[in-house]
Structures are given as C-alpha cells and as structure tokens.
Tab-separated table of C-alpha atoms in Angstrom:
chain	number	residue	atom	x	y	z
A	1	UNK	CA	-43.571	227.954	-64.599
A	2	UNK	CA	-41.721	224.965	-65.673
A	3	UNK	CA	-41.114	222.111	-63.767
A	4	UNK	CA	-39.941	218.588	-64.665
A	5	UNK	CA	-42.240	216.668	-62.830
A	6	UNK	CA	-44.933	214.401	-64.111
A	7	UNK	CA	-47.897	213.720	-63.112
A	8	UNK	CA	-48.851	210.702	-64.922
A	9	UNK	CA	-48.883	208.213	-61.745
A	10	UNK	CA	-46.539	205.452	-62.057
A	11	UNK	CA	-45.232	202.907	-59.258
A	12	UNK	CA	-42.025	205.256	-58.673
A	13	UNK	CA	-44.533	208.616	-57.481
A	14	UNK	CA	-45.511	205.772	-54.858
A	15	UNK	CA	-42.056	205.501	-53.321
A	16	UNK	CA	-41.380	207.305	-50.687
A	17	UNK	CA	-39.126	210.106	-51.227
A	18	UNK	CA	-36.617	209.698	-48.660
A	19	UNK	CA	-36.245	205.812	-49.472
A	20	UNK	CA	-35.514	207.108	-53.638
A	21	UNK	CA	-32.820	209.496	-52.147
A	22	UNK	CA	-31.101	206.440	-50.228
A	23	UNK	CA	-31.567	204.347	-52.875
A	24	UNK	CA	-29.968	206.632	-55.002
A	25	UNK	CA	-27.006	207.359	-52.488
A	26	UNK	CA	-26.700	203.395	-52.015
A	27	UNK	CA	-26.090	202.723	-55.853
A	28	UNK	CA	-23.814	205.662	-56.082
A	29	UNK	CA	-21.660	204.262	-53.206
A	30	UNK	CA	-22.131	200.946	-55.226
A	31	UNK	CA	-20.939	201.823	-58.347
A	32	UNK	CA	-18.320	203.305	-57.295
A	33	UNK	CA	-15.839	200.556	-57.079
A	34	UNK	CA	-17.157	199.088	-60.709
A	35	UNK	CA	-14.192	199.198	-62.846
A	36	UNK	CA	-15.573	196.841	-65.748
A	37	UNK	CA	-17.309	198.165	-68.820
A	38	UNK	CA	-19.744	195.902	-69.300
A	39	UNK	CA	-20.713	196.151	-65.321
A	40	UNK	CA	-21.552	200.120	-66.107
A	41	UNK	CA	-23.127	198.814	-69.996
A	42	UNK	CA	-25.467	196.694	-67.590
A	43	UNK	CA	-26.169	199.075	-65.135
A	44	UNK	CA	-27.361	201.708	-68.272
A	45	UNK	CA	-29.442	199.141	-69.499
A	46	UNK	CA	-31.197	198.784	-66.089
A	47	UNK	CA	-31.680	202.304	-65.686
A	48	UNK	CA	-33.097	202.601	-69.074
A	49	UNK	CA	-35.388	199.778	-68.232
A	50	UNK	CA	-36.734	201.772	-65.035
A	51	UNK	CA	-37.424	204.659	-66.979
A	52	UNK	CA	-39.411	202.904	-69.635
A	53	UNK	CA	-41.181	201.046	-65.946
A	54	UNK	CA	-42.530	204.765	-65.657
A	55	UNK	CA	-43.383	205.517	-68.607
A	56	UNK	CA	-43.648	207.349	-72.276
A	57	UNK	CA	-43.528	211.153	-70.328
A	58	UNK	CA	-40.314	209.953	-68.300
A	59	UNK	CA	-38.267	208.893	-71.532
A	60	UNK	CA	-38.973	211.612	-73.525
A	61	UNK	CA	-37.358	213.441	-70.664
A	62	UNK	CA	-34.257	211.909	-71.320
A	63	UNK	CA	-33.872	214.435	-74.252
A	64	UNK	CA	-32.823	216.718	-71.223
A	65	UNK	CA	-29.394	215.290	-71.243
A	66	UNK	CA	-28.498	216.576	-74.758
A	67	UNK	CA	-27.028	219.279	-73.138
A	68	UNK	CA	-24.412	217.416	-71.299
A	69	UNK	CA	-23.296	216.107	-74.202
A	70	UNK	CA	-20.243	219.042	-75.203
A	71	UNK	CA	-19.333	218.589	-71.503
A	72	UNK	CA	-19.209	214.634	-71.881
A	73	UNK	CA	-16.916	215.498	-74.571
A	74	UNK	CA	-14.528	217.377	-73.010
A	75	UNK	CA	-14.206	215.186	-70.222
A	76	UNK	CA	-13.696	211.865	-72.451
A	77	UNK	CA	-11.131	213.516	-73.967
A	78	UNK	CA	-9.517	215.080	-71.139
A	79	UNK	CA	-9.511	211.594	-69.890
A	80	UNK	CA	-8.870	209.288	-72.865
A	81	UNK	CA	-5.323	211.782	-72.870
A	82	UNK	CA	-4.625	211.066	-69.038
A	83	UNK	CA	-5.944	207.475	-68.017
A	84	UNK	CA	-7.282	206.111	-71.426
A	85	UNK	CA	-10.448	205.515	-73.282
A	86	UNK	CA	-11.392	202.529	-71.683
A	87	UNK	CA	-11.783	204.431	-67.827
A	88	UNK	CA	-13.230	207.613	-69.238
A	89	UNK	CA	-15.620	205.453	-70.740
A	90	UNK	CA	-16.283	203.819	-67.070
A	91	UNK	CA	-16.265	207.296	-65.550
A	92	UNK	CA	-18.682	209.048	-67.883
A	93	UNK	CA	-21.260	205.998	-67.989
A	94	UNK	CA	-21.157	206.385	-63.955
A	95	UNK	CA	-21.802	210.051	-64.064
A	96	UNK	CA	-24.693	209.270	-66.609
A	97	UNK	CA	-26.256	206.593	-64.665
A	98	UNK	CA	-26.173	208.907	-61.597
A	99	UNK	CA	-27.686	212.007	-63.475
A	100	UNK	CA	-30.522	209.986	-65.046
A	101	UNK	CA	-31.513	208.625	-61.978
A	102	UNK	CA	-31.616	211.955	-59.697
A	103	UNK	CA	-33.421	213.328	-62.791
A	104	UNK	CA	-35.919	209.896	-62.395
A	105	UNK	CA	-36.378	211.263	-58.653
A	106	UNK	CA	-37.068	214.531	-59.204
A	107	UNK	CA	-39.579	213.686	-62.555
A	108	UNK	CA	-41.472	211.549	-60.137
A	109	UNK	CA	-41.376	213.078	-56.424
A	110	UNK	CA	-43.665	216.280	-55.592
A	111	UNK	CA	-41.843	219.187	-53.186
A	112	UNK	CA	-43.581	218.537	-50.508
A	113	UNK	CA	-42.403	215.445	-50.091
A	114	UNK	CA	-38.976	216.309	-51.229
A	115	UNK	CA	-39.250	218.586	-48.198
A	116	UNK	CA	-40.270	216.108	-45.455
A	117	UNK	CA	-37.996	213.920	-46.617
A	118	UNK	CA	-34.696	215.754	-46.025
A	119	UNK	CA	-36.284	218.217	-43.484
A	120	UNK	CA	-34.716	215.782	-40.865
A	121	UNK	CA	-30.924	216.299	-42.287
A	122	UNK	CA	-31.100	219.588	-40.848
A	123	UNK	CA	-32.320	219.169	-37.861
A	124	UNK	CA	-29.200	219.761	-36.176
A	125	UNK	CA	-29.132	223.468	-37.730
A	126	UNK	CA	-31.481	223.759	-34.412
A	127	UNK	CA	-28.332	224.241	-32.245
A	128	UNK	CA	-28.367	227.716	-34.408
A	129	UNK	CA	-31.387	228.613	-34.023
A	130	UNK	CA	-32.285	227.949	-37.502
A	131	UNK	CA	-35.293	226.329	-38.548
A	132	UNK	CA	-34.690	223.277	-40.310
A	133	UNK	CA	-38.091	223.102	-42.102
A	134	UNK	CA	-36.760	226.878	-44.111
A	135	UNK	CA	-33.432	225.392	-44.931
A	136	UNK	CA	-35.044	222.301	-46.474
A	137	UNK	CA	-37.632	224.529	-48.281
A	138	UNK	CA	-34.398	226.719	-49.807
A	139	UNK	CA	-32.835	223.573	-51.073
A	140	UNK	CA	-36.023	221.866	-52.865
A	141	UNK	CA	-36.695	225.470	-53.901
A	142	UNK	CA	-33.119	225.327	-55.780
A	143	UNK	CA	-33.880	222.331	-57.324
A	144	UNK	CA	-37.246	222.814	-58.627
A	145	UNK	CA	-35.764	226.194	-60.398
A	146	UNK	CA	-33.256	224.572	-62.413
A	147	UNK	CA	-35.780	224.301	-64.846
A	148	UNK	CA	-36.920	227.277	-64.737
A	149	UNK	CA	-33.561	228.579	-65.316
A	150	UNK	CA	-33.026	226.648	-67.870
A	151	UNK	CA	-36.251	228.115	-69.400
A	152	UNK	CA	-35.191	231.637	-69.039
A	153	UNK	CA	-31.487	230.752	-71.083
A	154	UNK	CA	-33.185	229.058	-73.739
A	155	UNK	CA	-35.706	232.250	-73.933
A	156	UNK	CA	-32.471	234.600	-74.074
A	157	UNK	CA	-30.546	232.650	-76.703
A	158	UNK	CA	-34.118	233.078	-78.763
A	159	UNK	CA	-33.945	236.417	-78.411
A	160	UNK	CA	-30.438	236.932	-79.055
A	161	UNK	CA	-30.653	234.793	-82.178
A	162	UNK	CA	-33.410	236.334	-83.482
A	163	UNK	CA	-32.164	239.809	-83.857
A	164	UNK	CA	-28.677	238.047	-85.607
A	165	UNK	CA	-26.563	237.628	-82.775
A	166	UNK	CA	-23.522	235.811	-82.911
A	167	UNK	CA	-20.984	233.567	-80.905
A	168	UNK	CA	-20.528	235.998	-78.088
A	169	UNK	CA	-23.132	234.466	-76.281
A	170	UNK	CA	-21.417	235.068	-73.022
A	171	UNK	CA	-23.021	238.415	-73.376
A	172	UNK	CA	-25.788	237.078	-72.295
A	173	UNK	CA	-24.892	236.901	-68.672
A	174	UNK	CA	-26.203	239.692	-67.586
A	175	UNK	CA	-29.330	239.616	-68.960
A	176	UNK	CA	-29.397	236.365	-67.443
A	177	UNK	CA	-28.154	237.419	-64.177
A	178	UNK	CA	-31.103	240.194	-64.028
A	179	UNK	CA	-33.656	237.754	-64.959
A	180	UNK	CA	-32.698	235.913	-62.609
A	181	UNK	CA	-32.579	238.100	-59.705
A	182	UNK	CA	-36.239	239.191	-61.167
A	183	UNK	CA	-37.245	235.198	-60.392
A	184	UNK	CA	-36.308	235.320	-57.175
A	185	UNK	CA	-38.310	238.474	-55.875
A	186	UNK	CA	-41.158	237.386	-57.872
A	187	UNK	CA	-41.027	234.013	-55.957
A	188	UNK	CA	-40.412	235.920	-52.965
A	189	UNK	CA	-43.600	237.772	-53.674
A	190	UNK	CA	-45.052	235.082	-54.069
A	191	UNK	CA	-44.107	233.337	-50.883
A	192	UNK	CA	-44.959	236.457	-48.810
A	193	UNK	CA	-48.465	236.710	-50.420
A	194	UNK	CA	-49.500	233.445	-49.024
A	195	UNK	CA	-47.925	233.821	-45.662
A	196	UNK	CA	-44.821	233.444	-46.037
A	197	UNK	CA	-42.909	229.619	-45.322
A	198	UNK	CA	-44.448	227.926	-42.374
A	199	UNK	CA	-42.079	227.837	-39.558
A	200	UNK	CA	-42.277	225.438	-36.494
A	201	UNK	CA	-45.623	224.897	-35.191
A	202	UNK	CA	-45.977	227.259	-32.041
A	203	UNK	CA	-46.520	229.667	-34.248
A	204	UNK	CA	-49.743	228.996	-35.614
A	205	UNK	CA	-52.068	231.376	-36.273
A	206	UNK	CA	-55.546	231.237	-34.904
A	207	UNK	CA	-58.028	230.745	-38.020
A	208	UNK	CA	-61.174	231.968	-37.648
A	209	UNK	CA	-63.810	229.662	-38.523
A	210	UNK	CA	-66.562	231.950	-38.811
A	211	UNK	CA	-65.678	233.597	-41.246
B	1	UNK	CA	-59.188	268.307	-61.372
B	2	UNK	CA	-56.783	265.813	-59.233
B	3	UNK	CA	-58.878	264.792	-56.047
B	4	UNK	CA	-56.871	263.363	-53.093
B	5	UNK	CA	-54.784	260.811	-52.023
B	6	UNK	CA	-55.837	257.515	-53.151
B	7	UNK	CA	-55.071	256.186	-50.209
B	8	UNK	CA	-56.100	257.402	-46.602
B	9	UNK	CA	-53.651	257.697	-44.009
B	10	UNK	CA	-55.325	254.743	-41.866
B	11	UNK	CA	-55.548	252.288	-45.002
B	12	UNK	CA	-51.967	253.553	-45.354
B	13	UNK	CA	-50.801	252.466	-41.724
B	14	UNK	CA	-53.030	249.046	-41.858
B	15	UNK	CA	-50.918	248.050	-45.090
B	16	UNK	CA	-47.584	248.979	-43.445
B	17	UNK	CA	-48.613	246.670	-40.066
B	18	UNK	CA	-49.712	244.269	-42.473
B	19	UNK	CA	-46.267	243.840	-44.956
B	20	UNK	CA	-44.824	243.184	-41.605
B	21	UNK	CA	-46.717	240.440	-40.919
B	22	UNK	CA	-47.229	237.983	-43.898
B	23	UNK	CA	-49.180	235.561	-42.023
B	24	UNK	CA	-51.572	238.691	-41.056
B	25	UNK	CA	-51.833	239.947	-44.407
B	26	UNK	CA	-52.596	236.303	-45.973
B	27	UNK	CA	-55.498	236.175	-44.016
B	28	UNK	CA	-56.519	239.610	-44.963
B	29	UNK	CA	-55.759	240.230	-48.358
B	30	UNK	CA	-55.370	237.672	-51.176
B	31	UNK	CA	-53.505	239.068	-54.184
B	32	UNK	CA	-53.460	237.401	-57.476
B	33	UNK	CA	-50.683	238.471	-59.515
B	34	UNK	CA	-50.892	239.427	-63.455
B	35	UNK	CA	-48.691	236.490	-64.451
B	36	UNK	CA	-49.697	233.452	-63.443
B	37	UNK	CA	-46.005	231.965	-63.376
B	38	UNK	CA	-44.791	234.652	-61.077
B	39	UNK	CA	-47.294	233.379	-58.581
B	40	UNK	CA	-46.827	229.591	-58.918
B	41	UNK	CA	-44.614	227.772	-56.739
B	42	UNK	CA	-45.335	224.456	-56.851
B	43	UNK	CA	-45.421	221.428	-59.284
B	44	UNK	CA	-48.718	220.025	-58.460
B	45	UNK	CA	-51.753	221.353	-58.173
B	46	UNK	CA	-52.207	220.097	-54.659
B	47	UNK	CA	-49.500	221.689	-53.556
B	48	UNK	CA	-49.924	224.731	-54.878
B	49	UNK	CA	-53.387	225.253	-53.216
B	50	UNK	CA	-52.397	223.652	-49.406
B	51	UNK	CA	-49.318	225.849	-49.310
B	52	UNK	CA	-50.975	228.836	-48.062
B	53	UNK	CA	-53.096	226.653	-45.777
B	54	UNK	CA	-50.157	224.947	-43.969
B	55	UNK	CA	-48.300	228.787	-43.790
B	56	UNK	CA	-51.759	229.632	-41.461
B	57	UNK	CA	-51.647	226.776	-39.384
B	58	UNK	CA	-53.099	223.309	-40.718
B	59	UNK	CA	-51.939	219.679	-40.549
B	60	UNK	CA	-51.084	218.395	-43.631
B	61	UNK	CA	-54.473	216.211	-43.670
B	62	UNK	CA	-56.594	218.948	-42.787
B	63	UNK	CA	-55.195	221.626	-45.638
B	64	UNK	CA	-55.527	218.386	-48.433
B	65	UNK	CA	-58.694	218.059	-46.825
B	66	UNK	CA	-59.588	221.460	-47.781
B	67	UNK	CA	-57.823	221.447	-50.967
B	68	UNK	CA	-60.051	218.309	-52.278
B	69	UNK	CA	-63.063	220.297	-51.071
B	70	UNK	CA	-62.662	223.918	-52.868
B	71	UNK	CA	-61.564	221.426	-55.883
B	72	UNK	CA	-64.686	219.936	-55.643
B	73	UNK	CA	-66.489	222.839	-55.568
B	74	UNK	CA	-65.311	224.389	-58.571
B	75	UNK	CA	-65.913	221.148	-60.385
B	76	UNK	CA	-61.725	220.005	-60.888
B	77	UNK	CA	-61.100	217.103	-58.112
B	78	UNK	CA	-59.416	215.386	-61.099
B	79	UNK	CA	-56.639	218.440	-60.790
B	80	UNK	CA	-55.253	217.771	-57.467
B	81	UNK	CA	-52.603	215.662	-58.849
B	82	UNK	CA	-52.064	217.149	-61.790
B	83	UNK	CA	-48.647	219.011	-62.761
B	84	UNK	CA	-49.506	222.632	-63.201
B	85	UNK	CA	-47.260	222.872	-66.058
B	86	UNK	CA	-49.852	221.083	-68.256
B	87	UNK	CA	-52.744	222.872	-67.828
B	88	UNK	CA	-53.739	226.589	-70.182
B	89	UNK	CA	-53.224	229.605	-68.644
B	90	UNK	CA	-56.833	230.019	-67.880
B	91	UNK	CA	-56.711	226.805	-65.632
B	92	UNK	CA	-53.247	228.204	-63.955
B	93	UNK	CA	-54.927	231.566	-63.290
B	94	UNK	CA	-57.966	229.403	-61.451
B	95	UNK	CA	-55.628	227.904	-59.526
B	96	UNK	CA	-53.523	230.934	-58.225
B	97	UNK	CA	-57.274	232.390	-57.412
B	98	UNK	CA	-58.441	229.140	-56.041
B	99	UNK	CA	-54.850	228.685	-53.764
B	100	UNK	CA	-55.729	232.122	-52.266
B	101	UNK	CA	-59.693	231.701	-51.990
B	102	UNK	CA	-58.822	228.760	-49.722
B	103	UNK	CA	-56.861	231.221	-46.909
B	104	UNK	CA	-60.265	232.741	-46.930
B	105	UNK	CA	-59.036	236.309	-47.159
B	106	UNK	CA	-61.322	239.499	-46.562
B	107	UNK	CA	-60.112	241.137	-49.734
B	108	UNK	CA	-59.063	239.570	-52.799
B	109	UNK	CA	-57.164	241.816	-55.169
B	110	UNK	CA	-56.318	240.952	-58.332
B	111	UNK	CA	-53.702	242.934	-60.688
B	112	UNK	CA	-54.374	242.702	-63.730
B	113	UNK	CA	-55.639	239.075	-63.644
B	114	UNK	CA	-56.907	237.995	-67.395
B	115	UNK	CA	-54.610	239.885	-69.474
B	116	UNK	CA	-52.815	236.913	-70.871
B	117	UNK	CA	-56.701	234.986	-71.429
B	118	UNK	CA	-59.229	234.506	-73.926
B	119	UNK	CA	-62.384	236.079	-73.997
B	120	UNK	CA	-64.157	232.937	-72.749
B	121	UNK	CA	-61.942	232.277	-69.855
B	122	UNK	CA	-62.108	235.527	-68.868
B	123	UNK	CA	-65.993	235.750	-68.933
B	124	UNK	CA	-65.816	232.312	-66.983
B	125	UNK	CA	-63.377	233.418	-64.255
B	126	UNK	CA	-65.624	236.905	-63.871
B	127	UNK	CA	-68.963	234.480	-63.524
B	128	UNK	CA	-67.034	232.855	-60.603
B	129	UNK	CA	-65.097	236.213	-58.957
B	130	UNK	CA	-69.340	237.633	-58.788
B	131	UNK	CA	-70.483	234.521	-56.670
B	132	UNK	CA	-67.430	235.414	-54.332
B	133	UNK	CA	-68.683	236.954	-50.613
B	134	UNK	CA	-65.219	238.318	-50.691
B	135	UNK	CA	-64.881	242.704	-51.685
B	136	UNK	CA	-63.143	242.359	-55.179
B	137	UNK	CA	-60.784	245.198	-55.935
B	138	UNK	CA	-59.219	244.533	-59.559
B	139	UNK	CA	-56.490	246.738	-61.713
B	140	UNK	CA	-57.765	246.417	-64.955
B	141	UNK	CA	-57.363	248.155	-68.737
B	142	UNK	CA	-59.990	245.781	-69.831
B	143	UNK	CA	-62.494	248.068	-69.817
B	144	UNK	CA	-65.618	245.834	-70.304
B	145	UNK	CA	-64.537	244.151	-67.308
B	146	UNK	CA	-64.608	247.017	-64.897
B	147	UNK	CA	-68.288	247.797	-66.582
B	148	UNK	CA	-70.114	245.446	-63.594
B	149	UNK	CA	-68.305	246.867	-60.263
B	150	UNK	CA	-69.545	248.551	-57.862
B	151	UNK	CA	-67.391	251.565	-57.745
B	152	UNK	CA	-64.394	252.595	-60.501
B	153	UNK	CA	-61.453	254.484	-60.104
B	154	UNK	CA	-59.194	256.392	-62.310
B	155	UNK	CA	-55.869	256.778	-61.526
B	156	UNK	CA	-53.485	259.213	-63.058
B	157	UNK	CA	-49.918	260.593	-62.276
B	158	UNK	CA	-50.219	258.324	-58.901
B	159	UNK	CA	-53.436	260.028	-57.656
B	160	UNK	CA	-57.142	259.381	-57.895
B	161	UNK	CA	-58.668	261.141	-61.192
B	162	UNK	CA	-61.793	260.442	-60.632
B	163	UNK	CA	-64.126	257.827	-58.633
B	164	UNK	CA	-67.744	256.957	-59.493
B	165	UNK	CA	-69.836	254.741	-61.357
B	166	UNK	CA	-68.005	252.843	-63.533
B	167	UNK	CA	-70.937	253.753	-67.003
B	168	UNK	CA	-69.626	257.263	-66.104
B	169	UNK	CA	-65.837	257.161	-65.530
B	170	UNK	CA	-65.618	254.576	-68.376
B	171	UNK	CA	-67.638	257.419	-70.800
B	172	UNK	CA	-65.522	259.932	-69.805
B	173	UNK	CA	-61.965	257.688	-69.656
B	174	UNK	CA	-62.895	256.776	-73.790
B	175	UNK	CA	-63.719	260.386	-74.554
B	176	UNK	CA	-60.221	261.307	-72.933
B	177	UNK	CA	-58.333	258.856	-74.668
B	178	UNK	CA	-59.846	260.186	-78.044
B	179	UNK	CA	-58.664	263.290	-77.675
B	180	UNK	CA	-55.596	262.392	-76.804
B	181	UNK	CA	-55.185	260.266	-79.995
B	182	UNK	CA	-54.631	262.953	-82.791
C-alpha cells in the first residue's frame, strides 16, 4: 500500500509530532494577516529551503502538487475577477505554503506518533463514552489513505484509458466508490485479524508467556 | 464421492466465539492474507509489526522491544525503520507473516500467501514457515508447495473431496484436471 512517508531519517522525523502540528497551526495563524507579496515570495522560499533541509526523497514529493494546479487556476481567476491579481496571488501562495508544509509533516511523521500526538484532543469525547485513542486512530487512518486513494484513481483512469475511454471520466465514480468501499473492509480485515484497535488499558489481555 | 463437512460442528462453534472476540482470535489464529497490501496498515515497518502487540496488551517499549528482537532473528534489524512501501513484495509478505508470528498465535493460516512471488522468495519464505512450532494450514494452487505437508485437502463445490497424503491427492487432483481439459 502506498504511503507518503519516508523513511530516509532527517532532523524533521526527530521532531516531535505534536510540536510539527503546532508549529504548523502557529504559522498558519501567522500568515494570515500577511498582505504583502513579497512577505508570502519569502515565506515560499523558506519552505522550499526546509524541504531541501530534508532531503532529495522530500522534494521530489513536491511533484504531488501538480494536481492542484487546475484548481489553483480556477481560483486565481475567480479571484483576479473579484479582488484582483495581486490578492489572489497572496491567497493562493498562502494556501500553497500551508499544503506543502502539512504534506512536510505527514512525509516525515510515522502514525503512531501521529496518534499520540492528537490522541489528547479527544479526550473530552470521554464524557460520551467514546474512546479517544479509536477516534484518533480513525482520523490518522483518513489521512494515511489519501494516498492510497489517490492510487486507486490513478489505477482507474489507466484502465479507462486503456480500453479508449473518453472525457466522461465522471463515470468513473462508481467504480471508484466500490473500490473504495472494498479498501475499507479489507483494512477492516485487517484490523480485526490482529486484534482489533487497542482500547484503554483495563482491557488487556493476559499473554501467556509459556507459550 | 463427496465426504463430509469440512468443518466439524465444534471447530464450527470455536470460530463463531472466536470472530466475536478479535483479541481472542489474534492470539489463536494468525491469518496472512493473499495480498500483501490488503493486510498492511502501517507506514513503517515498526509499526506494522508492534500493532498487533499493543492490540494484546504491551507498553509501547515492550512491543518495540519485541519487534527489534523477531527482526533480529530473521536477520532484518535494519527494517524497523524502513517505509514498507519500498521494499518487494517478497519482503512485504515477510513482514505481514513476521507482524503476526510476533502475537504468537497457535495456528497460522495463510491464504494463498506467495501467489504474487518469485520462485526464490517463495522457496525462502517455505524454508522459514518449516522451522515454525506453529500448525501451518495454507490455501494453495501451487501445487509443489502443498507437496511437503503433512496432510492435503481437496475441496470442491464447498465440501471436502478428498483428504490424505498430499503424493496421493496431488496424483489424483493432476489426473482430474487432465481429463477435464479436452
């Protein structure tokens, strides 16, 4: 299965996940009141420069933003029409900044720690009797698929190309949307073969040692 | 000449106790699936392998613990940190076998388990499931591989066709599927 992360060891794998999630929140809070060009221009170049800090693997990654690109589009234009080039330029350099570095977390942070660090944010979802620990796993889960997903459309639009098909790609959907659904019960297999996801503590299960 | 059930009434109720009860089953049965990716979870190899050993109990130290040791043993401590997208899908298939070995299970079964590998890999993995105290049941086509077990048998139309030696079924089993060629 794919997943984005690499395992090359660089000084950002060191960083605790939870303080690369604040981090990540602080600059977005930060850059958020930047209305200059050449403030966002600056803040590219840094996060360019902490990719490159990681490593060849990481910027080759950055090919994963191609995609964006039609979307980008649409936007600039959308916005050029309504506030003018010069803040749609601001806005979409801000929205890149942001991607590239969640995509820098997630390219350099394992699950587990993914999980542990935002296991805590959910700790009131006690009150509910829910276990905090299986929400957290549901949401790193999410994340770790995207890829995955990603994966599976790429496959699709292979197949569909390859036997001629055309520009009604939204027929794709439901293939996808099987797939998809497929995923998920094979993870859930998965999950249930190896004891399904821990839950709190108490209810460990006695191991036996002899064995 | 259809012989029984393939599967006895009390093997039948143990199984339905046992889907109840994931953390029950773990410890009982380890299943490797046929497709390595439907069985992987994880990015790292670490992870991969101490997931089933936190799910039955363990600190985090104690299941990395662990997870360096049965790395060790199979001669890949340099894998713990590795992303398990890199590696072939002989090494993947190790460590879906490895990340169940390590819940010490009673029964390990394995569907299908080498049809995606090369012969070498699969000779390799079959040197490594022998050494195993574990019973091995396997769901195979390969037919060379089911030459060494202990006990083969043939399933047809959801019952058991026949059960033996696995020389004899096998011998049979080809002669069937000749006939059935033309």
């Amino acid at each position: 299965m794919i997943s984005l992360y690499i395992s090359h060891p660089s000084w950002m794998h060191r960083v605790p996940a939870g303080l690369k999630l604040l981090s990540l929140m602080l600059i977005s809070i930060t850059l958020f009141p930047v209305t200059y060009l050449w403030g966002m221009v600056i803040a590219l170049t840094l996060t360019l420069a902490l990719y490159a800090s990681v490593g060849k693997p990481a910027l080759l990654q950055l090919r994963l933003l191609t995609p964006l690109a039609p979307l980008f589009l649409v936007i600039f234009l959308m916005q050029s029409w309504s506030v003018g080039w010069l803040e749609a330029s601001i806005l979409l350099l801000r929205m890149l900044i942001l991607i590239m570095l969640a995509n820098l977390i997630t390219l350099t942070t394992r699950m587990d720690d993914m999980m542990s660090a935002i296991t805590p944010l959910f700790v009131p979802l006690r009150i509910f009797q829910i276990d905090p620990k299986r929400i957290a796993f549901a949401v790193t889960l999410l994340i770790r698929f995207v890829p995955v997903l990603m994966a599976v459309i790429q496959h699709l639009m292979e197949a569909w190309r390859a036997r001629g098909g055309k520009k009604q790609i939204w027929k794709l959907a439901i293939p996808l949307t099987i797939q998809s659904i497929r995923l998920s019960d094979h993870v859930a297999e998965a999950l249930a073969a190896r004891g399904g996801i821990s839950a709190s503590p108490k209810t460990r299960v006695v191991h036996d040692e002899s064995r | 000449m259809g012989c029984c059930n393939p599967i006895p009434e009390k093997l039948m109720s143990m199984a339905k106790a046992l889907q109840l009860d994931h953390k029950k089953m773990s410890a009982e049965v380890g299943f490797i699936f046929q497709n390595p990716d439907h069985q992987i979870i994880f990015p790292t190899v670490e992870e991969e392998i101490s997931f089933g050993l936190l799910n039955q109990g363990f600190s985090k130290q104690e299941a990395k613990a662990r997870v360096i040791s049965i790395l060790a043993e199979h001669h890949r401590t340099d894998w713990a940190t590795k992303a398990i997208h890199s590696l072939s899908d002989g090494q993947k298939q190790l460590v879906c076998i490895l990340a169940v070995l390590v819940m010490q299970p009673k029964v390990l079964i394995l569907d299908e388990p080498f049809s995606a590998l090369d012969l070498v890999t699969r000779y390799q993995l079959l040197d490594l499931l022998a050494t195993l105290p574990q019973q091995i049941i396997m769901i195979s086509h390969e037919l060379e591989t089911l030459e060494n077990f202990e006990r083969l048998l043939w399933l047809d139309k959801g019952t058991v066709f026949r059960d033996g030696k696995p020389r004899e079924v096998l011998d049979e089993y080809i002669a069937t599927a000749r006939e059935f060629r033309a």
